[in-house]
PDB file of C-alpha atoms in Angstrom:
ATOM      1  CA  MET E 922       7.180 -10.888   2.337  1.00  0.00           C
ATOM      2  CA  THR E 923       7.209  -9.004  -1.219  1.00  0.00           C
ATOM      3  CA  HIS E 924       3.581  -8.392  -2.694  1.00  0.00           C
ATOM      4  CA  TYR E 925       3.794  -9.523  -6.459  1.00  0.00           C
ATOM      5  CA  LEU E 926       1.360  -8.456  -8.910  1.00  0.00           C
ATOM      6  CA  ASP E 927      -0.537 -11.041 -11.129  1.00  0.00           C
ATOM      7  CA  PHE E 928       1.648 -10.265 -14.222  1.00  0.00           C
ATOM      8  CA  GLU E 929       4.630 -10.758 -11.848  1.00  0.00           C
ATOM      9  CA  ARG E 930       4.085 -14.407 -11.114  1.00  0.00           C
ATOM     10  CA  PRO E 931       6.741 -15.740 -13.169  1.00  0.00           C
ATOM     11  CA  LEU E 932       8.983 -13.343 -11.428  1.00  0.00           C
ATOM     12  CA  ALA E 933       8.058 -14.317  -8.054  1.00  0.00           C
ATOM     13  CA  GLU E 934       8.765 -18.192  -8.822  1.00  0.00           C
ATOM     14  CA  ILE E 935      12.205 -17.224  -9.957  1.00  0.00           C
ATOM     15  CA  GLU E 936      12.878 -15.003  -7.113  1.00  0.00           C
ATOM     16  CA  GLY E 937      11.468 -17.235  -4.626  1.00  0.00           C
ATOM     17  CA  LYS E 938      13.619 -20.060  -5.792  1.00  0.00           C
ATOM     18  CA  ALA E 939      16.726 -18.059  -5.392  1.00  0.00           C
ATOM     19  CA  GLU E 940      15.623 -17.070  -1.981  1.00  0.00           C
ATOM     20  CA  GLU E 941      14.991 -20.920  -1.172  1.00  0.00           C
ATOM     21  CA  LEU E 942      18.495 -21.651  -2.195  1.00  0.00           C
ATOM     22  CA  ARG E 943      19.973 -18.889  -0.140  1.00  0.00           C
ATOM     23  CA  ALA E 944      17.798 -20.156   2.915  1.00  0.00           C
ATOM     24  CA  MET E 945      19.218 -23.880   2.428  1.00  0.00           C
ATOM     25  CA  ALA E 946      22.618 -22.457   2.410  1.00  0.00           C
ATOM     26  CA  ARG E 947      22.054 -20.386   5.527  1.00  0.00           C
ATOM     27  CA  SER E 948      20.999 -23.648   7.344  1.00  0.00           C
ATOM     28  CA  ASN E 949      23.741 -25.792   5.918  1.00  0.00           C
ATOM     29  CA  LYS E 950      27.239 -24.038   5.768  1.00  0.00           C
ATOM     30  CA  GLU E 951      28.552 -26.600   3.502  1.00  0.00           C
ATOM     31  CA  MET E 952      26.221 -25.983   0.563  1.00  0.00           C
ATOM     32  CA  ASP E 953      27.537 -24.110  -2.551  1.00  0.00           C
ATOM     33  CA  ILE E 954      24.505 -22.586  -4.258  1.00  0.00           C
ATOM     34  CA  GLU E 955      25.923 -19.114  -4.943  1.00  0.00           C
ATOM     35  CA  ASP E 956      26.558 -19.826  -8.572  1.00  0.00           C
ATOM     36  CA  GLU E 957      23.128 -21.233  -8.985  1.00  0.00           C
ATOM     37  CA  ALA E 958      21.424 -18.466  -7.096  1.00  0.00           C
ATOM     38  CA  ALA E 959      23.500 -15.703  -9.192  1.00  0.00           C
ATOM     39  CA  ALA E 960      22.082 -17.311 -12.345  1.00  0.00           C
ATOM     40  CA  LEU E 961      18.577 -17.010 -11.085  1.00  0.00           C
ATOM     41  CA  ASP E 962      19.064 -13.297 -10.018  1.00  0.00           C
ATOM     42  CA  LEU E 963      20.290 -12.602 -13.647  1.00  0.00           C
ATOM     43  CA  LYS E 964      17.050 -14.377 -15.027  1.00  0.00           C
ATOM     44  CA  ALA E 965      15.054 -12.351 -12.671  1.00  0.00           C
ATOM     45  CA  ASP E 966      16.549  -9.093 -13.451  1.00  0.00           C
ATOM     46  CA  SER E 967      16.129  -9.739 -17.230  1.00  0.00           C
ATOM     47  CA  LEU E 968      12.566 -10.915 -16.750  1.00  0.00           C
ATOM     48  CA  LEU E 969      11.967  -7.900 -14.574  1.00  0.00           C
ATOM     49  CA  ARG E 970      13.188  -5.447 -17.393  1.00  0.00           C
ATOM     50  CA  GLU E 971      11.266  -7.265 -19.942  1.00  0.00           C
ATOM     51  CA  LEU E 972       8.008  -6.983 -17.901  1.00  0.00           C
ATOM     52  CA  TYR E 973       8.494  -3.379 -17.023  1.00  0.00           C
ATOM     53  CA  GLY E 974       9.515  -2.415 -20.533  1.00  0.00           C
ATOM     54  CA  LYS E 975       6.426  -2.956 -22.002  1.00  0.00           C
ATOM     55  CA  LEU E 976       3.706  -2.067 -19.446  1.00  0.00           C
ATOM     56  CA  THR E 977      -0.019  -1.649 -20.620  1.00  0.00           C
ATOM     57  CA  PRO E 978      -2.025   0.881 -19.044  1.00  0.00           C
ATOM     58  CA  TRP E 979      -3.854  -1.411 -17.009  1.00  0.00           C
ATOM     59  CA  ARG E 980      -0.663  -2.871 -15.442  1.00  0.00           C
ATOM     60  CA  LYS E 981       0.463   0.522 -15.086  1.00  0.00           C
ATOM     61  CA  CYS E 982      -2.881   0.759 -12.932  1.00  0.00           C
ATOM     62  CA  GLN E 983      -1.736  -2.177 -10.924  1.00  0.00           C
ATOM     63  CA  VAL E 984       1.755  -0.880 -10.186  1.00  0.00           C
ATOM     64  CA  ALA E 985       0.326   2.543  -9.312  1.00  0.00           C
ATOM     65  CA  ARG E 986      -1.933   0.928  -6.555  1.00  0.00           C
ATOM     66  CA  HIS E 987       0.918  -1.497  -5.096  1.00  0.00           C
ATOM     67  CA  PRO E 988       0.401  -1.459  -1.512  1.00  0.00           C
ATOM     68  CA  GLU E 989       4.304  -1.118  -0.817  1.00  0.00           C
ATOM     69  CA  ARG E 990       4.741   1.867  -2.742  1.00  0.00           C
ATOM     70  CA  PRO E 991       5.947   5.086  -0.767  1.00  0.00           C
ATOM     71  CA  HIS E 992       3.097   6.955   0.779  1.00  0.00           C
ATOM     72  CA  CYS E 993       2.358  10.460   1.639  1.00  0.00           C
ATOM     73  CA  LYS E 994       3.539  10.057   5.194  1.00  0.00           C
ATOM     74  CA  ASP E 995       6.787   8.434   3.993  1.00  0.00           C
ATOM     75  CA  TYR E 996       7.632  11.331   1.941  1.00  0.00           C
ATOM     76  CA  ILE E 997       6.626  13.818   4.340  1.00  0.00           C
ATOM     77  CA  GLU E 998       8.745  12.034   6.851  1.00  0.00           C
ATOM     78  CA  ALA E 999      12.008  12.072   4.587  1.00  0.00           C
ATOM     79  CA  LEU E1000      11.711  15.320   2.672  1.00  0.00           C
ATOM     80  CA  PHE E1001      10.273  17.668   5.134  1.00  0.00           C
ATOM     81  CA  THR E1002      11.500  19.062   8.428  1.00  0.00           C
ATOM     82  CA  GLU E1003       9.707  20.544  11.366  1.00  0.00           C
ATOM     83  CA  TYR E1004       6.487  19.088  10.266  1.00  0.00           C
ATOM     84  CA  THR E1005       3.537  20.242  12.050  1.00  0.00           C
ATOM     85  CA  PRO E1006       0.215  18.512  11.418  1.00  0.00           C
ATOM     86  CA  LEU E1007      -2.835  20.591  11.556  1.00  0.00           C
ATOM     87  CA  ALA E1008      -6.189  18.884  11.784  1.00  0.00           C
ATOM     88  CA  GLY E1009      -9.748  19.613  11.441  1.00  0.00           C
ATOM     89  CA  ASP E1010     -12.120  21.750   8.934  1.00  0.00           C
ATOM     90  CA  ARG E1011     -13.217  23.914  11.798  1.00  0.00           C
ATOM     91  CA  ASN E1012     -16.650  22.845  10.800  1.00  0.00           C
ATOM     92  CA  PHE E1013     -17.442  18.930  11.381  1.00  0.00           C
ATOM     93  CA  ALA E1014     -14.496  16.884  11.929  1.00  0.00           C
ATOM     94  CA  ASP E1015     -10.880  15.785  11.098  1.00  0.00           C
ATOM     95  CA  ASP E1016     -10.295  13.351   8.224  1.00  0.00           C
ATOM     96  CA  ASP E1017      -7.354  10.935   8.643  1.00  0.00           C
ATOM     97  CA  ALA E1018      -7.135  10.386   4.636  1.00  0.00           C
ATOM     98  CA  VAL E1019      -5.835  13.852   4.366  1.00  0.00           C
ATOM     99  CA  MET E1020      -2.664  14.854   6.069  1.00  0.00           C
ATOM    100  CA  GLY E1021      -1.537  18.373   6.068  1.00  0.00           C
ATOM    101  CA  GLY E1022       0.501  20.921   7.942  1.00  0.00           C
ATOM    102  CA  LEU E1023       3.304  23.379   8.031  1.00  0.00           C
ATOM    103  CA  ALA E1024       6.833  22.380   7.455  1.00  0.00           C
ATOM    104  CA  ARG E1025      10.277  23.063   5.979  1.00  0.00           C
ATOM    105  CA  PHE E1026      11.183  22.028   2.569  1.00  0.00           C
ATOM    106  CA  GLU E1027      15.006  22.608   2.020  1.00  0.00           C
ATOM    107  CA  ASP E1028      14.718  24.867   5.000  1.00  0.00           C
ATOM    108  CA  ARG E1029      11.992  26.990   3.106  1.00  0.00           C
ATOM    109  CA  PRO E1030       8.534  26.922   5.028  1.00  0.00           C
ATOM    110  CA  VAL E1031       5.838  25.512   3.271  1.00  0.00           C
ATOM    111  CA  VAL E1032       2.273  23.912   3.546  1.00  0.00           C
ATOM    112  CA  VAL E1033       2.358  20.228   2.469  1.00  0.00           C
ATOM    113  CA  ILE E1034      -0.954  18.368   2.067  1.00  0.00           C
ATOM    114  CA  GLY E1035      -1.628  14.829   0.895  1.00  0.00           C
ATOM    115  CA  HIS E1036      -3.873  11.813   0.533  1.00  0.00           C
ATOM    116  CA  GLU E1037      -2.697   8.855   2.925  1.00  0.00           C
ATOM    117  CA  LYS E1038      -3.866   5.307   2.214  1.00  0.00           C
ATOM    118  CA  GLY E1039      -1.994   3.690   5.110  1.00  0.00           C
ATOM    119  CA  HIS E1040       0.273   0.694   5.190  1.00  0.00           C
ATOM    120  CA  ASP E1041      -1.351  -2.261   7.072  1.00  0.00           C
ATOM    121  CA  THR E1042      -4.913  -3.234   7.531  1.00  0.00           C
ATOM    122  CA  GLN E1043      -5.323  -1.000  10.650  1.00  0.00           C
ATOM    123  CA  SER E1044      -4.129   2.187   9.261  1.00  0.00           C
ATOM    124  CA  ARG E1045      -5.829   1.557   6.002  1.00  0.00           C
ATOM    125  CA  ILE E1046      -9.177   1.424   7.724  1.00  0.00           C
ATOM    126  CA  ALA E1047      -8.250   4.444   9.839  1.00  0.00           C
ATOM    127  CA  ARG E1048      -7.023   6.363   6.623  1.00  0.00           C
ATOM    128  CA  ASN E1049     -10.199   5.038   4.652  1.00  0.00           C
ATOM    129  CA  PHE E1050      -7.937   3.781   2.070  1.00  0.00           C
ATOM    130  CA  GLY E1051      -6.715   7.301   0.910  1.00  0.00           C
ATOM    131  CA  MET E1052     -10.697   8.262  -0.007  1.00  0.00           C
ATOM    132  CA  ALA E1053     -11.224  11.671   1.579  1.00  0.00           C
ATOM    133  CA  ARG E1054     -14.591  12.920   2.881  1.00  0.00           C
ATOM    134  CA  PRO E1055     -15.659  16.515   2.732  1.00  0.00           C
ATOM    135  CA  GLU E1056     -14.050  17.392   5.957  1.00  0.00           C
ATOM    136  CA  GLY E1057     -10.602  16.426   4.280  1.00  0.00           C
ATOM    137  CA  TYR E1058     -11.006  18.634   1.395  1.00  0.00           C
ATOM    138  CA  ARG E1059     -12.212  21.427   3.456  1.00  0.00           C
ATOM    139  CA  LYS E1060      -9.267  20.873   5.831  1.00  0.00           C
ATOM    140  CA  ALA E1061      -7.182  21.285   2.576  1.00  0.00           C
ATOM    141  CA  VAL E1062      -8.940  24.609   1.772  1.00  0.00           C
ATOM    142  CA  ARG E1063      -8.150  25.944   5.318  1.00  0.00           C
ATOM    143  CA  LEU E1064      -4.613  25.139   4.825  1.00  0.00           C
ATOM    144  CA  MET E1065      -4.389  26.529   1.368  1.00  0.00           C
ATOM    145  CA  GLN E1066      -5.951  29.713   2.516  1.00  0.00           C
ATOM    146  CA  MET E1067      -3.526  30.003   5.353  1.00  0.00           C
ATOM    147  CA  ALA E1068      -0.482  29.536   3.006  1.00  0.00           C
ATOM    148  CA  ASP E1069      -2.007  32.232   0.832  1.00  0.00           C
ATOM    149  CA  ARG E1070      -2.255  34.747   4.084  1.00  0.00           C
ATOM    150  CA  PHE E1071       1.323  33.985   4.951  1.00  0.00           C
ATOM    151  CA  GLY E1072       2.972  33.591   1.619  1.00  0.00           C
ATOM    152  CA  LEU E1073       3.925  30.030   1.837  1.00  0.00           C
ATOM    153  CA  PRO E1074       4.414  27.569  -1.173  1.00  0.00           C
ATOM    154  CA  VAL E1075       1.980  24.613  -1.260  1.00  0.00           C
ATOM    155  CA  ILE E1076       3.066  21.204  -1.981  1.00  0.00           C
ATOM    156  CA  THR E1077       0.427  18.438  -2.489  1.00  0.00           C
ATOM    157  CA  LEU E1078       0.982  14.817  -2.877  1.00  0.00           C
ATOM    158  CA  VAL E1079      -1.718  12.725  -4.679  1.00  0.00           C
ATOM    159  CA  ASP E1080      -2.714   9.225  -4.094  1.00  0.00           C
ATOM    160  CA  THR E1081      -6.264   8.324  -3.751  1.00  0.00           C
ATOM    161  CA  PRO E1082      -8.890   6.071  -5.894  1.00  0.00           C
ATOM    162  CA  GLY E1083     -11.189   8.917  -5.658  1.00  0.00           C
ATOM    163  CA  ALA E1084     -13.142  10.916  -2.949  1.00  0.00           C
ATOM    164  CA  TYR E1085     -15.328   8.750  -0.681  1.00  0.00           C
ATOM    165  CA  PRO E1086     -18.752   8.112  -2.319  1.00  0.00           C
ATOM    166  CA  GLY E1087     -20.580   7.087   1.120  1.00  0.00           C
ATOM    167  CA  LYS E1088     -24.105   8.358   2.257  1.00  0.00           C
ATOM    168  CA  GLY E1089     -22.542  10.514   5.052  1.00  0.00           C
ATOM    169  CA  ALA E1090     -20.134  12.110   2.840  1.00  0.00           C
ATOM    170  CA  GLU E1091     -22.895  12.939   0.194  1.00  0.00           C
ATOM    171  CA  GLU E1092     -24.968  14.308   3.038  1.00  0.00           C
ATOM    172  CA  ARG E1093     -22.257  16.692   4.017  1.00  0.00           C
ATOM    173  CA  GLY E1094     -21.543  18.010   0.760  1.00  0.00           C
ATOM    174  CA  GLN E1095     -18.956  16.073  -0.953  1.00  0.00           C
ATOM    175  CA  SER E1096     -19.088  17.526  -4.321  1.00  0.00           C
ATOM    176  CA  GLU E1097     -19.246  21.004  -3.009  1.00  0.00           C
ATOM    177  CA  ALA E1098     -16.174  20.473  -0.725  1.00  0.00           C
ATOM    178  CA  ILE E1099     -14.445  19.147  -3.950  1.00  0.00           C
ATOM    179  CA  ALA E1100     -15.415  21.968  -5.949  1.00  0.00           C
ATOM    180  CA  ARG E1101     -14.313  24.562  -3.147  1.00  0.00           C
ATOM    181  CA  SER E1102     -11.036  22.540  -2.984  1.00  0.00           C
ATOM    182  CA  THR E1103     -10.222  22.849  -6.647  1.00  0.00           C
ATOM    183  CA  GLU E1104     -11.374  26.684  -6.501  1.00  0.00           C
ATOM    184  CA  ALA E1105      -9.031  27.416  -3.747  1.00  0.00           C
ATOM    185  CA  CYS E1106      -6.055  25.696  -6.057  1.00  0.00           C
ATOM    186  CA  LEU E1107      -7.017  28.054  -8.627  1.00  0.00           C
ATOM    187  CA  GLN E1108      -7.272  31.229  -6.381  1.00  0.00           C
ATOM    188  CA  ILE E1109      -4.132  31.066  -3.994  1.00  0.00           C
ATOM    189  CA  ARG E1110      -1.458  33.674  -4.941  1.00  0.00           C
ATOM    190  CA  VAL E1111       1.363  31.449  -4.008  1.00  0.00           C
ATOM    191  CA  PRO E1112       3.386  28.457  -5.848  1.00  0.00           C
ATOM    192  CA  LEU E1113       1.449  25.342  -6.052  1.00  0.00           C
ATOM    193  CA  VAL E1114       3.076  22.325  -7.085  1.00  0.00           C
ATOM    194  CA  SER E1115       1.435  18.715  -6.882  1.00  0.00           C
ATOM    195  CA  VAL E1116       3.085  15.315  -7.303  1.00  0.00           C
ATOM    196  CA  ILE E1117       0.980  12.184  -8.270  1.00  0.00           C
ATOM    197  CA  ILE E1118       2.764   9.783  -6.279  1.00  0.00           C
ATOM    198  CA  GLY E1119       0.330   6.966  -6.993  1.00  0.00           C
ATOM    199  CA  GLU E1120      -3.094   6.650  -8.063  1.00  0.00           C
ATOM    200  CA  GLY E1121      -4.701  10.000  -9.126  1.00  0.00           C
ATOM    201  CA  GLY E1122      -8.494   9.311  -9.144  1.00  0.00           C
ATOM    202  CA  SER E1123     -11.309  11.680 -10.196  1.00  0.00           C
ATOM    203  CA  GLY E1124     -12.351  14.777  -8.647  1.00  0.00           C
ATOM    204  CA  GLY E1125     -10.907  13.651  -5.362  1.00  0.00           C
ATOM    205  CA  ALA E1126      -7.136  13.986  -7.213  1.00  0.00           C
ATOM    206  CA  VAL E1127      -8.223  17.203  -9.017  1.00  0.00           C
ATOM    207  CA  ALA E1128      -9.024  18.945  -5.949  1.00  0.00           C
ATOM    208  CA  PHE E1129      -5.421  18.844  -4.873  1.00  0.00           C
ATOM    209  CA  ALA E1130      -3.658  18.661  -8.347  1.00  0.00           C
ATOM    210  CA  THR E1131      -4.878  21.971  -9.886  1.00  0.00           C
ATOM    211  CA  ALA E1132      -1.418  23.201  -9.509  1.00  0.00           C
ATOM    212  CA  ASN E1133       1.089  25.430 -11.555  1.00  0.00           C
ATOM    213  CA  ARG E1134       3.334  22.446 -12.109  1.00  0.00           C
ATOM    214  CA  VAL E1135       2.006  18.797 -11.857  1.00  0.00           C
ATOM    215  CA  ALA E1136       4.483  16.190 -11.589  1.00  0.00           C
ATOM    216  CA  MET E1137       3.799  12.364 -12.118  1.00  0.00           C
ATOM    217  CA  LEU E1138       5.849   9.470 -10.911  1.00  0.00           C
ATOM    218  CA  GLU E1139       6.728   7.164 -14.009  1.00  0.00           C
ATOM    219  CA  HIS E1140       4.208   4.443 -13.114  1.00  0.00           C
ATOM    220  CA  SER E1141       1.484   6.490 -11.473  1.00  0.00           C
ATOM    221  CA  VAL E1142      -2.155   7.333 -13.167  1.00  0.00           C
ATOM    222  CA  TYR E1143      -4.393  10.228 -12.977  1.00  0.00           C
ATOM    223  CA  SER E1144      -7.881   9.824 -14.805  1.00  0.00           C
ATOM    224  CA  VAL E1145     -11.624  11.021 -14.368  1.00  0.00           C
ATOM    225  CA  ILE E1146     -12.705   7.715 -13.407  1.00  0.00           C
ATOM    226  CA  SER E1147     -11.034   4.484 -12.330  1.00  0.00           C
ATOM    227  CA  PRO E1148     -10.618   1.809 -15.391  1.00  0.00           C
ATOM    228  CA  GLU E1149     -13.048  -0.401 -13.625  1.00  0.00           C
ATOM    229  CA  GLY E1150     -15.615   2.221 -13.042  1.00  0.00           C
ATOM    230  CA  CYS E1151     -15.577   3.122 -16.858  1.00  0.00           C
ATOM    231  CA  ALA E1152     -15.773  -0.207 -17.930  1.00  0.00           C
ATOM    232  CA  SER E1153     -18.991  -0.497 -15.895  1.00  0.00           C
ATOM    233  CA  ILE E1154     -20.577   2.557 -17.181  1.00  0.00           C
ATOM    234  CA  LEU E1155     -19.593   1.964 -20.842  1.00  0.00           C
ATOM    235  CA  TRP E1156     -19.864  -2.028 -21.322  1.00  0.00           C
ATOM    236  CA  LYS E1157     -21.880  -2.835 -18.300  1.00  0.00           C
ATOM    237  CA  ASP E1158     -18.841  -5.156 -17.472  1.00  0.00           C
ATOM    238  CA  THR E1159     -15.949  -4.523 -15.120  1.00  0.00           C
ATOM    239  CA  GLU E1160     -13.869  -7.025 -16.824  1.00  0.00           C
ATOM    240  CA  LYS E1161     -13.393  -4.688 -19.591  1.00  0.00           C
ATOM    241  CA  MET E1162     -10.996  -2.566 -17.320  1.00  0.00           C
ATOM    242  CA  ARG E1163      -8.155  -3.368 -19.560  1.00  0.00           C
ATOM    243  CA  GLU E1164      -9.804  -1.549 -22.638  1.00  0.00           C
ATOM    244  CA  ALA E1165     -10.942   1.130 -20.652  1.00  0.00           C
ATOM    245  CA  ALA E1166      -7.476   1.856 -19.231  1.00  0.00           C
ATOM    246  CA  GLU E1167      -6.326   2.161 -22.875  1.00  0.00           C
ATOM    247  CA  ALA E1168      -9.101   4.437 -23.922  1.00  0.00           C
ATOM    248  CA  LEU E1169      -8.712   6.868 -20.619  1.00  0.00           C
ATOM    249  CA  ARG E1170      -4.911   7.697 -21.398  1.00  0.00           C
ATOM    250  CA  LEU E1171      -4.334   7.746 -17.878  1.00  0.00           C
ATOM    251  CA  THR E1172      -0.557   7.005 -17.766  1.00  0.00           C
ATOM    252  CA  ALA E1173       2.034   9.703 -17.038  1.00  0.00           C
ATOM    253  CA  GLN E1174       3.564   9.550 -20.615  1.00  0.00           C
ATOM    254  CA  ASP E1175       0.086  10.059 -22.016  1.00  0.00           C
ATOM    255  CA  LEU E1176      -0.603  13.082 -20.028  1.00  0.00           C
ATOM    256  CA  LEU E1177       2.740  14.705 -20.470  1.00  0.00           C
ATOM    257  CA  LYS E1178       1.889  14.599 -24.244  1.00  0.00           C
ATOM    258  CA  LEU E1179      -1.629  16.166 -23.200  1.00  0.00           C
ATOM    259  CA  GLY E1180      -0.127  18.771 -21.292  1.00  0.00           C
ATOM    260  CA  VAL E1181      -1.910  17.694 -18.258  1.00  0.00           C
ATOM    261  CA  ALA E1182       1.395  16.645 -16.509  1.00  0.00           C
ATOM    262  CA  ASP E1183       4.330  18.768 -16.671  1.00  0.00           C
ATOM    263  CA  ARG E1184       7.250  16.317 -15.543  1.00  0.00           C
ATOM    264  CA  VAL E1185       7.501  12.378 -15.416  1.00  0.00           C
ATOM    265  CA  ILE E1186       9.725  11.362 -12.536  1.00  0.00           C
ATOM    266  CA  PRO E1187      11.609   8.200 -13.202  1.00  0.00           C
ATOM    267  CA  GLU E1188      11.087   5.162 -11.011  1.00  0.00           C
ATOM    268  CA  ALA E1189      13.291   2.213 -10.120  1.00  0.00           C
ATOM    269  CA  MET E1190      13.107  -0.770 -12.309  1.00  0.00           C
ATOM    270  CA  GLY E1191      10.097  -2.661 -11.030  1.00  0.00           C
ATOM    271  CA  GLY E1192       8.399   0.277  -9.740  1.00  0.00           C
ATOM    272  CA  ALA E1193       8.999   2.648  -6.756  1.00  0.00           C
ATOM    273  CA  HIS E1194       8.236  -0.005  -4.170  1.00  0.00           C
ATOM    274  CA  ARG E1195      11.626  -1.759  -5.251  1.00  0.00           C
ATOM    275  CA  ASP E1196      13.569   1.329  -4.071  1.00  0.00           C
ATOM    276  CA  PRO E1197      11.374   3.458  -1.909  1.00  0.00           C
ATOM    277  CA  GLU E1198      14.297   5.626  -0.605  1.00  0.00           C
ATOM    278  CA  GLY E1199      15.680   6.517  -4.219  1.00  0.00           C
ATOM    279  CA  THR E1200      12.171   7.454  -5.402  1.00  0.00           C
ATOM    280  CA  ILE E1201      11.605   9.633  -2.567  1.00  0.00           C
ATOM    281  CA  ILE E1202      14.779  11.666  -3.202  1.00  0.00           C
ATOM    282  CA  SER E1203      13.691  11.895  -7.122  1.00  0.00           C
ATOM    283  CA  VAL E1204      10.627  13.446  -6.060  1.00  0.00           C
ATOM    284  CA  GLY E1205      12.259  15.951  -3.473  1.00  0.00           C
ATOM    285  CA  ALA E1206      14.709  16.874  -6.247  1.00  0.00           C
ATOM    286  CA  THR E1207      11.793  17.461  -8.825  1.00  0.00           C
ATOM    287  CA  VAL E1208       9.812  19.272  -6.373  1.00  0.00           C
ATOM    288  CA  SER E1209      12.930  21.519  -5.800  1.00  0.00           C
ATOM    289  CA  SER E1210      13.115  22.281  -9.462  1.00  0.00           C
ATOM    290  CA  LEU E1211       9.771  22.911 -10.060  1.00  0.00           C
ATOM    291  CA  LEU E1212       9.448  25.594  -7.250  1.00  0.00           C
ATOM    292  CA  GLY E1213      12.732  27.055  -8.590  1.00  0.00           C
ATOM    293  CA  GLU E1214      10.637  27.345 -11.984  1.00  0.00           C
ATOM    294  CA  LEU E1215       8.013  29.506 -10.154  1.00  0.00           C
ATOM    295  CA  ARG E1216      10.428  31.526  -8.206  1.00  0.00           C
ATOM    296  CA  ASP E1217      10.146  34.738 -10.269  1.00  0.00           C
ATOM    297  CA  LEU E1218       6.239  34.741 -10.409  1.00  0.00           C
ATOM    298  CA  LYS E1219       4.384  36.624  -7.687  1.00  0.00           C
ATOM    299  CA  GLY E1220       0.605  36.798  -6.535  1.00  0.00           C
ATOM    300  CA  ASP E1221      -1.443  37.748  -9.482  1.00  0.00           C
ATOM    301  CA  ALA E1222       1.158  36.318 -12.030  1.00  0.00           C
ATOM    302  CA  LEU E1223       0.877  32.812 -10.580  1.00  0.00           C
ATOM    303  CA  VAL E1224      -3.114  32.929 -10.548  1.00  0.00           C
ATOM    304  CA  THR E1225      -2.989  33.979 -14.189  1.00  0.00           C
ATOM    305  CA  ALA E1226      -0.216  31.352 -15.406  1.00  0.00           C
ATOM    306  CA  ARG E1227      -2.326  28.455 -13.331  1.00  0.00           C
ATOM    307  CA  ARG E1228      -5.521  29.710 -15.078  1.00  0.00           C
ATOM    308  CA  LYS E1229      -3.978  29.587 -18.769  1.00  0.00           C
ATOM    309  CA  LYS E1230      -2.404  26.271 -17.874  1.00  0.00           C
ATOM    310  CA  TYR E1231      -5.832  25.017 -17.263  1.00  0.00           C
ATOM    311  CA  LEU E1232      -7.834  26.711 -19.981  1.00  0.00           C
ATOM    312  CA  SER E1233      -5.430  25.275 -22.594  1.00  0.00           C
ATOM    313  CA  MET E1234      -5.365  22.031 -21.406  1.00  0.00           C
ATOM    314  CA  GLY E1235      -6.153  19.214 -23.685  1.00  0.00           C
ATOM    315  CA  SER E1236      -5.161  21.254 -26.903  1.00  0.00           C
ATOM    316  CA  LYS E1237      -1.598  19.657 -26.791  1.00  0.00           C
ATOM    317  CA  GLY E1238      -1.221  16.202 -28.198  1.00  0.00           C
ATOM    318  CA  LEU E1239      -4.987  15.735 -29.238  1.00  0.00           C
ATOM    319  CA  ALA E1240      -3.751  14.501 -32.847  1.00  0.00           C
ATOM    320  CA  ALA E1241      -1.614  11.814 -31.392  1.00  0.00           C
TER     321      ALA E1241
END
């Protein structure tokens, strides 16, 4: 059953009517409803293009959070071979919100790390909805350091509302773990490519995305705080999230102008969830292209280029 967002309700009605007609035709072979159903399909397609042709930042947030978007696990299974997951931070525990391990990408050995939100109630609870604890970030640091030691490119897939803010996470040094992960991103002497595949929330995302190249899916978002959190702080009213989303400039298109993102990856009309396979293929092609751009940079040159990128961030597009 398709999950429709609030602003897609008119589309849900039209597509629902078309499906009802086809269901009736399947149960009664004498009914000829193909012309009527086709007309509804055309109307739905036109409305879909109208809705997605003028998405506001808040609506992009909703699309980025869509539960049926491809998740980290889907990308790893489709794009990587010989994936060998590595668990634990060698200090406290493993964190199921963070996937990571050794793999081959286009037959090239790499390390892949990403946030996994889960696909159903049971897996979402097990994955903590993609909100990593300190042990998740420390696992990521361990994997990045291993990649550095063996000269393996690192690919990160970011999809998190933010780091887990619970009492236990804070007691175990959540902010320090995020800072160490960000530091590791800046220090490793191998290519680091990051893709925001859904929601890039706060330091929890920055800890994986301080990369040589950052790509964002067309309807993904990346910001220092969620629109709801921003609204509750600035206006003491979470219902102001639409205004907050506008002010945060969190869309892929805004961040490309600001120099935060290096590439925007097109999605299918209606979002990545309407064509998961096509989206995954596009992400794979982009990662391949970005790794190619870094092919001639080695060691210190990669570190220097990465640091320059972040020191100059925000100077591009500020007048816009």
